mmCIF file of C-alpha atoms and ligand atoms in Angstrom:
data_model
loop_
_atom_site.group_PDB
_atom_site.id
_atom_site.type_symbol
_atom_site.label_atom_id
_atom_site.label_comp_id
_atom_site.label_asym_id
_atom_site.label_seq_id
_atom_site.Cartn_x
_atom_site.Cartn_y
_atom_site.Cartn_z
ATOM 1 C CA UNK V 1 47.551 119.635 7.641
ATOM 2 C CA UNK V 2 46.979 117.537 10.456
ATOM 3 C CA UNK V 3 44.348 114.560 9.815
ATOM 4 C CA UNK V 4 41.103 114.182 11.873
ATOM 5 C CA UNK V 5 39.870 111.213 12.219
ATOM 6 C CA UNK V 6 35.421 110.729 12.870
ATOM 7 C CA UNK V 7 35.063 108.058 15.540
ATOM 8 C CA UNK V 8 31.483 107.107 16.748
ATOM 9 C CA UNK V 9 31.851 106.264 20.514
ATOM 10 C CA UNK V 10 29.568 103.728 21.995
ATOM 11 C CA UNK V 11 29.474 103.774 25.771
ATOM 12 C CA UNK V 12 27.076 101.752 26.964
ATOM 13 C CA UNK V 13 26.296 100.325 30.201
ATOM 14 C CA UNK V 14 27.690 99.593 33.433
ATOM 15 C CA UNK V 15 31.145 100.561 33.492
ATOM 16 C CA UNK V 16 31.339 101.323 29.626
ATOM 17 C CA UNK V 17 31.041 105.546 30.092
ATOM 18 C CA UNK V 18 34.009 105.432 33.111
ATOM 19 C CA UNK V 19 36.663 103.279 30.500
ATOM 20 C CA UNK V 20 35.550 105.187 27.229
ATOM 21 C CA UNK V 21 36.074 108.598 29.273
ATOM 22 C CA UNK V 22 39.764 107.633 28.968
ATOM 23 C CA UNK V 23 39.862 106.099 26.135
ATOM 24 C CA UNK V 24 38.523 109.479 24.758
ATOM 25 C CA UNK V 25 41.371 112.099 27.364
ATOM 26 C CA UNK V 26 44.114 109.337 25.725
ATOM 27 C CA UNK V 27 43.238 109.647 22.326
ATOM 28 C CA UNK V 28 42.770 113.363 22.115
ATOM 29 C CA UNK V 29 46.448 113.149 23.930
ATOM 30 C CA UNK V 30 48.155 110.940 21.610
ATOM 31 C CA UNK V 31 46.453 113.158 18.707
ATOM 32 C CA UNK V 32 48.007 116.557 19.975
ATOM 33 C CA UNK V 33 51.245 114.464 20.189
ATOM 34 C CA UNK V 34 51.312 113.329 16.827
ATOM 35 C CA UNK V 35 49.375 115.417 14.652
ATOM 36 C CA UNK V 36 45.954 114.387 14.161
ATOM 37 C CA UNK V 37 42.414 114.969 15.953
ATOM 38 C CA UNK V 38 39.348 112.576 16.782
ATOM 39 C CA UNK V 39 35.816 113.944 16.317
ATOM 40 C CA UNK V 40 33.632 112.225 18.327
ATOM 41 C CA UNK V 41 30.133 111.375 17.574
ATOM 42 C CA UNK V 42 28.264 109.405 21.176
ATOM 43 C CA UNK V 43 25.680 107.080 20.150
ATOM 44 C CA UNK V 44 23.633 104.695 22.124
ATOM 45 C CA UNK V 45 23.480 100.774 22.187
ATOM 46 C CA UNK V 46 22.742 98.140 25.014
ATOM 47 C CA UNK V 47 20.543 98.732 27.697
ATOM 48 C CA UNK V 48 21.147 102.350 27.881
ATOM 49 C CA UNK V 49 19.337 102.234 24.370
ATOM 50 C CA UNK V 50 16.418 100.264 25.526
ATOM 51 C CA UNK V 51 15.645 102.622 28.413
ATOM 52 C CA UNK V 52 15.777 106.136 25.749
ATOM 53 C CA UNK V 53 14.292 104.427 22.365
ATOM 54 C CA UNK V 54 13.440 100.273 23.458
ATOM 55 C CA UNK V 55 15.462 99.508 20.475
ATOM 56 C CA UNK V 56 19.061 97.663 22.011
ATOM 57 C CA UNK V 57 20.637 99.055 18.581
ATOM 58 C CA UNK V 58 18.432 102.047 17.309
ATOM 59 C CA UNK V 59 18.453 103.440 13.548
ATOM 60 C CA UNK V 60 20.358 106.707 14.529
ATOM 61 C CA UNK V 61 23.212 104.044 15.894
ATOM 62 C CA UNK V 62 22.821 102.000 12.867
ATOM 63 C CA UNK V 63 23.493 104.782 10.733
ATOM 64 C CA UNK V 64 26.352 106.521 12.830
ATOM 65 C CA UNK V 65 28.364 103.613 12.657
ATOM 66 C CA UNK V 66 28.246 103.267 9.356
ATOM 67 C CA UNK V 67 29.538 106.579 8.131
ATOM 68 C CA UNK V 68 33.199 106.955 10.112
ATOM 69 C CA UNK V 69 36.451 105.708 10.336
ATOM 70 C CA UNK V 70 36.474 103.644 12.904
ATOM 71 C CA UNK V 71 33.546 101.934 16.156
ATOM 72 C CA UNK V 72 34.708 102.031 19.733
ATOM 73 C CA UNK V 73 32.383 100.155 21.689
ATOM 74 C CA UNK V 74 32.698 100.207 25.860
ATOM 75 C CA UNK V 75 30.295 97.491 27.337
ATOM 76 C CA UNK V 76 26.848 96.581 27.044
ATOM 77 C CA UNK V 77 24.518 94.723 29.662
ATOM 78 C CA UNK V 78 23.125 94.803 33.361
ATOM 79 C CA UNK V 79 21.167 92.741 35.339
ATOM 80 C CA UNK V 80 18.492 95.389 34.816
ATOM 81 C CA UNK V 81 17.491 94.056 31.640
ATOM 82 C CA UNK V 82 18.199 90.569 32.066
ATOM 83 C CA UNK V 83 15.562 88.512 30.839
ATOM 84 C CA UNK V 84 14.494 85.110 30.418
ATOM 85 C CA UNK V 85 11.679 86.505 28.131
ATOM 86 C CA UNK V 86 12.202 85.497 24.307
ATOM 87 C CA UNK V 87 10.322 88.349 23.382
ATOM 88 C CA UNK V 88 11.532 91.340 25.699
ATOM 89 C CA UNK V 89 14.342 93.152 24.205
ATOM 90 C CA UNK V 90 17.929 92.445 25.573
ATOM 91 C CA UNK V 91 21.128 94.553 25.190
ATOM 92 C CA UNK V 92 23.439 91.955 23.953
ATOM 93 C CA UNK V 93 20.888 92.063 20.559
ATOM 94 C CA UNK V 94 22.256 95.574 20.529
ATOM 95 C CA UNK V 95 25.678 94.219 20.099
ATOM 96 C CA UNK V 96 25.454 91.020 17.657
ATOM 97 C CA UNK V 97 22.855 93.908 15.402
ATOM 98 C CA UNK V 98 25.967 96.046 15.231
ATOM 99 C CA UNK V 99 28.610 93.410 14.403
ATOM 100 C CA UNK V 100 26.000 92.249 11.809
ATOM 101 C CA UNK V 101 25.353 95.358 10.618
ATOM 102 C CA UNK V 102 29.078 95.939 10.335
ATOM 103 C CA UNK V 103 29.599 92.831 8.260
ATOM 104 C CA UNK V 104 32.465 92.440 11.239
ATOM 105 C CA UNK V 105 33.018 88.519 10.648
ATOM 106 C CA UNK V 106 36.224 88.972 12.383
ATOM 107 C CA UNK V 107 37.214 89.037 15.933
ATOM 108 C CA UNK V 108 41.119 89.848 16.510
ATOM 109 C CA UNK V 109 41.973 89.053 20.669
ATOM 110 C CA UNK V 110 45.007 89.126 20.921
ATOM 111 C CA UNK V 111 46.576 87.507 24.171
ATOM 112 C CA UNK V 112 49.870 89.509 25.119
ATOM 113 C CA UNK V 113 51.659 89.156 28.305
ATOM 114 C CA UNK V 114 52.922 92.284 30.201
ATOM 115 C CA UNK V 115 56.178 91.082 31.817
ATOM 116 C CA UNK V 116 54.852 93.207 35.053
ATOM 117 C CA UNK V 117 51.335 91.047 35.500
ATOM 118 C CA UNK V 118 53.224 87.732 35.264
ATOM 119 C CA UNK V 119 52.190 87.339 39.002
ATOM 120 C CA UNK V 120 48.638 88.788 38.771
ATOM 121 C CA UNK V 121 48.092 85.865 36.673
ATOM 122 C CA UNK V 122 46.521 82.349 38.440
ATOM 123 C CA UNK V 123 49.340 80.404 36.261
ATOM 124 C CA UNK V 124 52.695 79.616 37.771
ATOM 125 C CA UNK V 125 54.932 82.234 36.196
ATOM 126 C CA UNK V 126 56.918 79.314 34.144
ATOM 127 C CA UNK V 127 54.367 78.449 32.470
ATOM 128 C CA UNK V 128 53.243 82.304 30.951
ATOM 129 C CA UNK V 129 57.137 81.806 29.217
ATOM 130 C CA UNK V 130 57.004 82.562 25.741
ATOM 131 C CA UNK V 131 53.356 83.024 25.348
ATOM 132 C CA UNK V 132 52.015 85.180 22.782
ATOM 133 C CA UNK V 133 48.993 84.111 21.188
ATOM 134 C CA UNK V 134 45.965 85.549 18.825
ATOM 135 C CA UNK V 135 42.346 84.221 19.122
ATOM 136 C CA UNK V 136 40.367 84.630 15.388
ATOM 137 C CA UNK V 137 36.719 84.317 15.917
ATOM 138 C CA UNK V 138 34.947 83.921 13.737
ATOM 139 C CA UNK V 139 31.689 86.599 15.231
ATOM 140 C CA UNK V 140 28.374 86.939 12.769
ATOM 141 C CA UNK V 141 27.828 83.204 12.283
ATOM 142 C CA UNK V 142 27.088 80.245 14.226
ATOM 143 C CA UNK V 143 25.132 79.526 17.158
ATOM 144 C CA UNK V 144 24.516 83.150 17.843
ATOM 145 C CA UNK V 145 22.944 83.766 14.327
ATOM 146 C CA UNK V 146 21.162 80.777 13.975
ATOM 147 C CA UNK V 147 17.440 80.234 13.921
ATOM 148 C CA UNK V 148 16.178 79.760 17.294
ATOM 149 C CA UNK V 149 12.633 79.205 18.853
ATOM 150 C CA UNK V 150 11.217 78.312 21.954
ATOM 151 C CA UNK V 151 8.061 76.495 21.789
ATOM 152 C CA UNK V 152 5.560 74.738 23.606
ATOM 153 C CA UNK V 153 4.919 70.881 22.647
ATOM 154 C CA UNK V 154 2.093 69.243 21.787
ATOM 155 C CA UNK V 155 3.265 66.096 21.412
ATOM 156 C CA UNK V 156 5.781 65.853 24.456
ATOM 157 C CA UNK V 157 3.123 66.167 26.864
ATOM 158 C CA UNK V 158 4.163 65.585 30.552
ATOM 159 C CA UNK V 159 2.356 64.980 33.672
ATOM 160 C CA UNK V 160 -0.954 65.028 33.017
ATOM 161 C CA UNK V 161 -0.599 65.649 29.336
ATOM 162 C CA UNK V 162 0.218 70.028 29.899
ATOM 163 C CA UNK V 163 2.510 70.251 26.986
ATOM 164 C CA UNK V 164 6.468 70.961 28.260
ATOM 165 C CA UNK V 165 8.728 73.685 26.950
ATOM 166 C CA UNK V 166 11.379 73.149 23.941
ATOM 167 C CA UNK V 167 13.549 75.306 22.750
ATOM 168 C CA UNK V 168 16.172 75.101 20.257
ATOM 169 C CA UNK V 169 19.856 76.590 18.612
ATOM 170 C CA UNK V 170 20.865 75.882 15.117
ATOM 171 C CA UNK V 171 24.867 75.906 14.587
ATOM 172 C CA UNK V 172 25.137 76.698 10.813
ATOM 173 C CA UNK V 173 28.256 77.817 9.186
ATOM 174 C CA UNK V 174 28.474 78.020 5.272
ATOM 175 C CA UNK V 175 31.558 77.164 3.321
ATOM 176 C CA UNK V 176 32.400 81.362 2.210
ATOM 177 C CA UNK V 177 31.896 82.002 6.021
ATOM 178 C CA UNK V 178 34.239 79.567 6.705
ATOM 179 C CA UNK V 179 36.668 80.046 4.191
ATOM 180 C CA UNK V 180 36.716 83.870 4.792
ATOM 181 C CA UNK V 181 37.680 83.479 8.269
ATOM 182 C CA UNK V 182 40.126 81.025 7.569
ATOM 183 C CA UNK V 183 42.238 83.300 5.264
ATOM 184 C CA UNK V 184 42.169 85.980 7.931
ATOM 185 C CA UNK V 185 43.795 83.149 10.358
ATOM 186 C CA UNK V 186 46.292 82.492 7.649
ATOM 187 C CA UNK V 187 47.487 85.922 7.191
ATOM 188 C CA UNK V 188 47.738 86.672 10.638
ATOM 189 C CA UNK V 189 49.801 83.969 11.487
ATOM 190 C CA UNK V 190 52.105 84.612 8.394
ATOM 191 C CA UNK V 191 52.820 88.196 10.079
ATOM 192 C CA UNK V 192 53.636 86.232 13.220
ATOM 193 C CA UNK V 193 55.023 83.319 13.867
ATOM 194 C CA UNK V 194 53.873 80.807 10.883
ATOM 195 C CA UNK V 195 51.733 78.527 13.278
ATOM 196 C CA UNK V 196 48.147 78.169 12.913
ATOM 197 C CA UNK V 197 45.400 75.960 15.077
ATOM 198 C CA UNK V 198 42.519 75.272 14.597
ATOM 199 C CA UNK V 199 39.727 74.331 16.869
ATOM 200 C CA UNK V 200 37.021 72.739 15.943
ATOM 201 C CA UNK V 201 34.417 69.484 17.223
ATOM 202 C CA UNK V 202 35.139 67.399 14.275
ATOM 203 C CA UNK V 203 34.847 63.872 16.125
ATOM 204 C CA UNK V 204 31.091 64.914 17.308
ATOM 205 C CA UNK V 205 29.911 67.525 15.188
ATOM 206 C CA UNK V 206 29.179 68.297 11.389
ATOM 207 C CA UNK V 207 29.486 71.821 10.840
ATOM 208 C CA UNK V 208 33.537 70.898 12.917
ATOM 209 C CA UNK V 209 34.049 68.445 9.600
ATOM 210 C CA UNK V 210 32.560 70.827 7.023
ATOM 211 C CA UNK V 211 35.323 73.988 8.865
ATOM 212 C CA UNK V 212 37.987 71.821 9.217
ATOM 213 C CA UNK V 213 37.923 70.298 5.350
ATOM 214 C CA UNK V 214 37.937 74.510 4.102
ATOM 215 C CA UNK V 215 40.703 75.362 6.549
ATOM 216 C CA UNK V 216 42.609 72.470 5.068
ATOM 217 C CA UNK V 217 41.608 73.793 1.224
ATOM 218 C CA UNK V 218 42.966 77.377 2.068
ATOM 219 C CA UNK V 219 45.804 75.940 3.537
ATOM 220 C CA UNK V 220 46.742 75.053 0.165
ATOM 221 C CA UNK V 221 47.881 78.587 -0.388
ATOM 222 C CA UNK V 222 49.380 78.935 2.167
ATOM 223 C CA UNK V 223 52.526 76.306 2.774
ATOM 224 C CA UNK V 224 54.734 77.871 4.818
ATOM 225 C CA UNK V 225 51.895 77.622 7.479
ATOM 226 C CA UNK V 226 52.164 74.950 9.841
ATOM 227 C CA UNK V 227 48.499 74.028 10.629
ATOM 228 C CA UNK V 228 47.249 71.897 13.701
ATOM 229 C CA UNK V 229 43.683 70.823 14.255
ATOM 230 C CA UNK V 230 43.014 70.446 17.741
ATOM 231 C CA UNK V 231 39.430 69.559 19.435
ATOM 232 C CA UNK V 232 38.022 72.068 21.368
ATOM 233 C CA UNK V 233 38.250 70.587 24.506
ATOM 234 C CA UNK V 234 41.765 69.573 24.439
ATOM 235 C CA UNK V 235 42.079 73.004 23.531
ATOM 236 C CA UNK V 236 40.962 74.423 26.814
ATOM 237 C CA UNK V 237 43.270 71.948 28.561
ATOM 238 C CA UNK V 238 45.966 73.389 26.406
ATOM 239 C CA UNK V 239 45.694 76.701 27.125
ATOM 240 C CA UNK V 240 46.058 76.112 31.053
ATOM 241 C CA UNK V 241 48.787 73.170 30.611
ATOM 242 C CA UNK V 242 51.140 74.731 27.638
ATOM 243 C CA UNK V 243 49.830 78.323 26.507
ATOM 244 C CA UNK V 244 53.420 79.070 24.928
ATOM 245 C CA UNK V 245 52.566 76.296 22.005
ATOM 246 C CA UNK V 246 49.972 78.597 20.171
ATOM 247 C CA UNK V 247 50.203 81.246 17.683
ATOM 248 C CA UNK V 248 47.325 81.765 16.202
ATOM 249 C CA UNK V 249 44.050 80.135 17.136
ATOM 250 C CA UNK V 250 41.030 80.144 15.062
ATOM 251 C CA UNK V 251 37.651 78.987 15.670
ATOM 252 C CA UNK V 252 33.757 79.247 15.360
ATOM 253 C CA UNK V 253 31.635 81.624 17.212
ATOM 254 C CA UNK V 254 31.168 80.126 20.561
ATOM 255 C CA UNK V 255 34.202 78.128 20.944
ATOM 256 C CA UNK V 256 35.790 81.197 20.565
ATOM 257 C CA UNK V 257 33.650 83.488 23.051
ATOM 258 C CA UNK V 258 34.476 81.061 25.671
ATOM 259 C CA UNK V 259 38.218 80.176 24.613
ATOM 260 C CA UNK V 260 38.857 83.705 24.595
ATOM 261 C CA UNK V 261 37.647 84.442 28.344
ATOM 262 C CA UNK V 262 39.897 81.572 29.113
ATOM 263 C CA UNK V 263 42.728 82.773 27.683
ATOM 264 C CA UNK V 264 41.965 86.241 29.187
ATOM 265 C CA UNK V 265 43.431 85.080 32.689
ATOM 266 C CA UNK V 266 47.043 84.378 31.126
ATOM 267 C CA UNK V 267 47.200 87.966 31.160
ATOM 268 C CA UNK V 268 46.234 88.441 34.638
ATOM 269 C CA UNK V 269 43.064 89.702 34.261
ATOM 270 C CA UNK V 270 39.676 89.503 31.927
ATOM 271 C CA UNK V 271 40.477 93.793 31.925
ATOM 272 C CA UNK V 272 43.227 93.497 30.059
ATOM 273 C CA UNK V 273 41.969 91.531 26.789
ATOM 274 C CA UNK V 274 41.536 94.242 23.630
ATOM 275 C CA UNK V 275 39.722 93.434 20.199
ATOM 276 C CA UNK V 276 39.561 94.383 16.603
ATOM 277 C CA UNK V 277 36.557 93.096 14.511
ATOM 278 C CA UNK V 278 36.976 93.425 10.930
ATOM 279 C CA UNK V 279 35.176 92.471 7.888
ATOM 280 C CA UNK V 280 33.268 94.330 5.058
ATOM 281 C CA UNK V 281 32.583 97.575 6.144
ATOM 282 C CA UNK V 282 33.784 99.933 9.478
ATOM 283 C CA UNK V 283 36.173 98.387 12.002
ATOM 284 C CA UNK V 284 34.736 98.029 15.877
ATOM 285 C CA UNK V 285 37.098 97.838 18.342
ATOM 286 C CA UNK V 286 36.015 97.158 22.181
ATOM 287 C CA UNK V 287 37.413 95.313 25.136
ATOM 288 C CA UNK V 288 36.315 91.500 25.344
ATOM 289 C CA UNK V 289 34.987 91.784 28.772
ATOM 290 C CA UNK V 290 31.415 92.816 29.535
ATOM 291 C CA UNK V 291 29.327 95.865 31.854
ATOM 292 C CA UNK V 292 30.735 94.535 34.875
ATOM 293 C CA UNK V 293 27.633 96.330 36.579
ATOM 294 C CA UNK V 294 28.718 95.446 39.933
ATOM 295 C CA UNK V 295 31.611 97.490 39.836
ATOM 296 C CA UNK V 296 29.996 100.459 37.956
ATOM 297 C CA UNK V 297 30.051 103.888 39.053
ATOM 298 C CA UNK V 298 32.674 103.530 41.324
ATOM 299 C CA UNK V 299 35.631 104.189 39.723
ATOM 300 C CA UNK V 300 37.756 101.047 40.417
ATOM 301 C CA UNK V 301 37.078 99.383 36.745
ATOM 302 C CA UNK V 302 40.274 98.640 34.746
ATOM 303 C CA UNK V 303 40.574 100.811 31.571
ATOM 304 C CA UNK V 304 43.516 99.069 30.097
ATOM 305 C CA UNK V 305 41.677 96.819 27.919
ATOM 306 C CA UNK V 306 39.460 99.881 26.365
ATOM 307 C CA UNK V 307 42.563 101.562 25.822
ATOM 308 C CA UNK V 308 44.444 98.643 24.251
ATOM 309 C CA UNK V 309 41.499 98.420 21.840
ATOM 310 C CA UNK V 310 42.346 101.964 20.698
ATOM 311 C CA UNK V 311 45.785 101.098 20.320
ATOM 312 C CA UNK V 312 44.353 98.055 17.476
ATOM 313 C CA UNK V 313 42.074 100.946 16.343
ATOM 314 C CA UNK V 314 45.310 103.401 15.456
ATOM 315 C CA UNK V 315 46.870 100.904 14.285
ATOM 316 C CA UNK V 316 44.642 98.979 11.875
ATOM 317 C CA UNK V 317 41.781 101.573 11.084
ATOM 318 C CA UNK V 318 43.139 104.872 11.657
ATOM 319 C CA UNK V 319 46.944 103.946 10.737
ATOM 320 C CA UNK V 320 48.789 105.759 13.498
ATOM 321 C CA UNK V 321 51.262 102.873 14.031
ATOM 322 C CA UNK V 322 53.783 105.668 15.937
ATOM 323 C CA UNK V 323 50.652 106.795 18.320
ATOM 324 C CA UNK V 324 49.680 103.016 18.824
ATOM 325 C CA UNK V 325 53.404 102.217 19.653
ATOM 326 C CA UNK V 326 53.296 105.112 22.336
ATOM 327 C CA UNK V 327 50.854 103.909 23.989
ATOM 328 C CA UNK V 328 51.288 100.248 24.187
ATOM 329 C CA UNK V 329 55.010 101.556 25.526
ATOM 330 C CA UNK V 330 53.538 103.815 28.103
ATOM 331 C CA UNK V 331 51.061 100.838 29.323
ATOM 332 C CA UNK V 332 54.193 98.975 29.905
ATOM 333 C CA UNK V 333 55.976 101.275 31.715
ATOM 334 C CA UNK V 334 52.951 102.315 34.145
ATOM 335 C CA UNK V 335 52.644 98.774 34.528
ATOM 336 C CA UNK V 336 56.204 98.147 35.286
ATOM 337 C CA UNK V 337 56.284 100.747 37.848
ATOM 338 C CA UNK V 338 53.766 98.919 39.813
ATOM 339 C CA UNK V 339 50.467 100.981 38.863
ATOM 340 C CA UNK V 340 47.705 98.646 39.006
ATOM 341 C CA UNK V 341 43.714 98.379 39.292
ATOM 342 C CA UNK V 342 42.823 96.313 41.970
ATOM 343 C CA UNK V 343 41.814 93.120 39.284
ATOM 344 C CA UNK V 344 45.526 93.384 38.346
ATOM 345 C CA UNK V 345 46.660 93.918 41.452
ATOM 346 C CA UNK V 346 48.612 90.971 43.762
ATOM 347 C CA UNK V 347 48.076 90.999 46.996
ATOM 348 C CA UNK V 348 51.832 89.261 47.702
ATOM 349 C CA UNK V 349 53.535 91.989 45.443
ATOM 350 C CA UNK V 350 53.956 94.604 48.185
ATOM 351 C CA UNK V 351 55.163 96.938 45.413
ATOM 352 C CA UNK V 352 51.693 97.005 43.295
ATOM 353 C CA UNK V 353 50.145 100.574 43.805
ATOM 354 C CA UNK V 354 46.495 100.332 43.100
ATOM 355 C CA UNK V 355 44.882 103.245 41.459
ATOM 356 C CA UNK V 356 40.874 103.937 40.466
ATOM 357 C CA UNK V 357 39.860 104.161 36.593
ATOM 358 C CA UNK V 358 40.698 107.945 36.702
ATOM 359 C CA UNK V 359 43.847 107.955 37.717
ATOM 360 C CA UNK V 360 45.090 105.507 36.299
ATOM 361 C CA UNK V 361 44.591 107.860 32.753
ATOM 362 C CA UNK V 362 45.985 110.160 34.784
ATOM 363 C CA UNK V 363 48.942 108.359 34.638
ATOM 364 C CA UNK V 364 48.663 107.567 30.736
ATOM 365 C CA UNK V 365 47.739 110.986 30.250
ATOM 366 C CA UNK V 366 50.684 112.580 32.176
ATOM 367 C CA UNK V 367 53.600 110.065 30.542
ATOM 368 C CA UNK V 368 52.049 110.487 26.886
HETATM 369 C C1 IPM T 401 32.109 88.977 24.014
HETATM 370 C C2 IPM T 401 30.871 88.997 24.876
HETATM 371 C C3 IPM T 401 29.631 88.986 23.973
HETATM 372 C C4 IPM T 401 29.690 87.714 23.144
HETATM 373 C C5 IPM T 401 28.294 89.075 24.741
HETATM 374 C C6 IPM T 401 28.222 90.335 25.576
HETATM 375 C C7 IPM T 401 27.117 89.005 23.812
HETATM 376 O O1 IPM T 401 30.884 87.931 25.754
HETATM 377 O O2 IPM T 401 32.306 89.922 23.227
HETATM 378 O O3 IPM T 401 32.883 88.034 24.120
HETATM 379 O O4 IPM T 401 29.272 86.650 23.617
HETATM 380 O O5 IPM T 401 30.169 87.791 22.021
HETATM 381 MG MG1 MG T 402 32.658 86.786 25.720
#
């Protein structure tokens, strides 16, 4: 009896419908391979669910999501409905409504090296030795989720007394949150190489001291752990100067968002970066990068990270770990035999091929 699996497909915007096209040709490859079958359910989110409903993440998303095995999200976003307006609807609600509504607290990235990019990357090739890392983020807390307001005030009058703009985040993390995520962190790095940071502000700010004093609690339980605290900034520096000394990394919201674009370019390329969110309810799996709407519709995106997102997604939701092995192998090969998008592509590499999103599954497609 051969398994099928119900996956709810969220393309999205910009270049989201060209990299989930794959996604969707390798999948149903990899399933006649091994033995099982996808049923696909499309559902809208992001801008292209403002323009159809005005709702970034409407109620028939909301409740496709929540009744399948697995999310795989594309990209979300576009200068068409960017907005300065607090009260006009933006697609990126779309996407923290459905990690919210998800309960996905967290956010796997793992940052993995393909021997054949070592020269796409802006690093001297010495320095991408050894490295092999895992952000954690934590993703439904923090600054994103915090109460916000933009106001106009009375009492700081400028010029002429016209009352001036504020506006205001709040960056709130409660002790479960924090503990939760920490044990995640833990875990992971047990399954890999024992080390754990974590990144934090704990010299400036307070919800830093309140994370780091629960990630030293749960280290309790786990002693074979070697844990580092490490400032955020520092961090940052890190990652260019030594990438090979981290593990595991885990950190808040933001810090993480931005760490994790940094950390992106080790690999050559923000378009290679996968990730798993997990938590309470349905996985979601998407790439980290965004819409990349100045590329859309033309066929020259990179697909790898989509694709390496279904590879988490058979592994950890849909527990295909011989399919997911397949095709992490066959990204290896293509990319050892020089196939590249043109973002992975090195101009002093006279080998590199470069190939459109298409063809490059093509190339999966044929080798699976
Ligand atoms: C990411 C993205 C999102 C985030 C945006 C699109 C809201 O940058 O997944 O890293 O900030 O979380
Ligand atoms: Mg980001």
């Amino acid at each position: 009896m051969s398994k099928t699996y119900r996956i709810t497909l969220l393309p999205g915007d910009g270049i989201g419908p060209e990299i989930m096209a794959q996604a969707r040709r390798v999948l149903d490859t990899l399933g006649a391979r091994f033995g099982f079958s996808c049923a696909y359910a499309e559902a809208l989110l992001g801008g292209a669910a403002i323009d159809a409903t005005g709702d970034p993440f409407p109620e028939e998303t909301r409740q496709l999501v929540a009744d399948c095995d697995a999310v795989l999200l594309a990209a979300i976003g576009g200068p068409k409905w960017d907005t300065t307006d607090p009260d006009k609807p933006r697609p990126e609600q779309g996407l923290l409504g459905l990690r919210k509504a998800l309960g996905a607290y967290a956010n796997l990235r793992p940052v993995r090296i393909f021997d054949a990019l070592r020269g796409a990357s802006p690093l001297k090739p010495q320095r991408l030795e050894g490295v092999n890392l895992l952000v954690v983020r934590e993703l439904i807390g923090g600054l994103y989720f915090g109460a916000r307001e933009r106001f106009y005030d009375e009492e700081n009058a400028g010029a002429g007394g016209v009352p001036g703009q504020r506006a205001y985040d709040t960056l709130e993390y409660r002790e479960y949150e924090i503990e939760r995520i920490a044990r995640v962190a833990f875990e992971q790095a047990r399954a890999r190489r024992g080390k754990l940071h974590s990144v934090d502000k704990a010299n400036v700010i307070e919800t830093s001291r309140l994370w780091r004093e629960i990630v030293h609690r749960v280290a309790h339980d786990y002693p074979e752990i070697e844990l580092i605290d490490m400032l955020v900034d520092n961090t940052a520096m890190q990652l260019i100067n030594d990438p090979a000394q981290f593990d595991v990394i885990v950190t808040e919201n933001m810090f993480g968002d931005i760490l994790s674009d940094e950390a992106s370019m080790l690999t050559g390329s923000l378009g290679m970066l996968a990730s798993a969110s997990l938590g309470d309810g349905v996985a979601l799996y998407e790439p980290i990068h965004g819409s990349a709407p100045d590329i859309a519709g033309r066929d020259i995106a990179n697909p790898l990270a989509m694709l390496l997102s279904c590879e988490l997604m058979l592994r950890s939701s849909l527990n295909e770990p011989a399919a997911a092995d397949a095709l992490s192998n066959v990204i290896s090969n293509i990319l050892a035999q020089g196939w590249r998008t043109a973002d992975i592509a090195d101009a002093a590499t006279p080998t590199d091929k470069i190939v459109g999103t298409r063809a490059m599954g093509d190339l999966i497609v044929a080798v699976l």
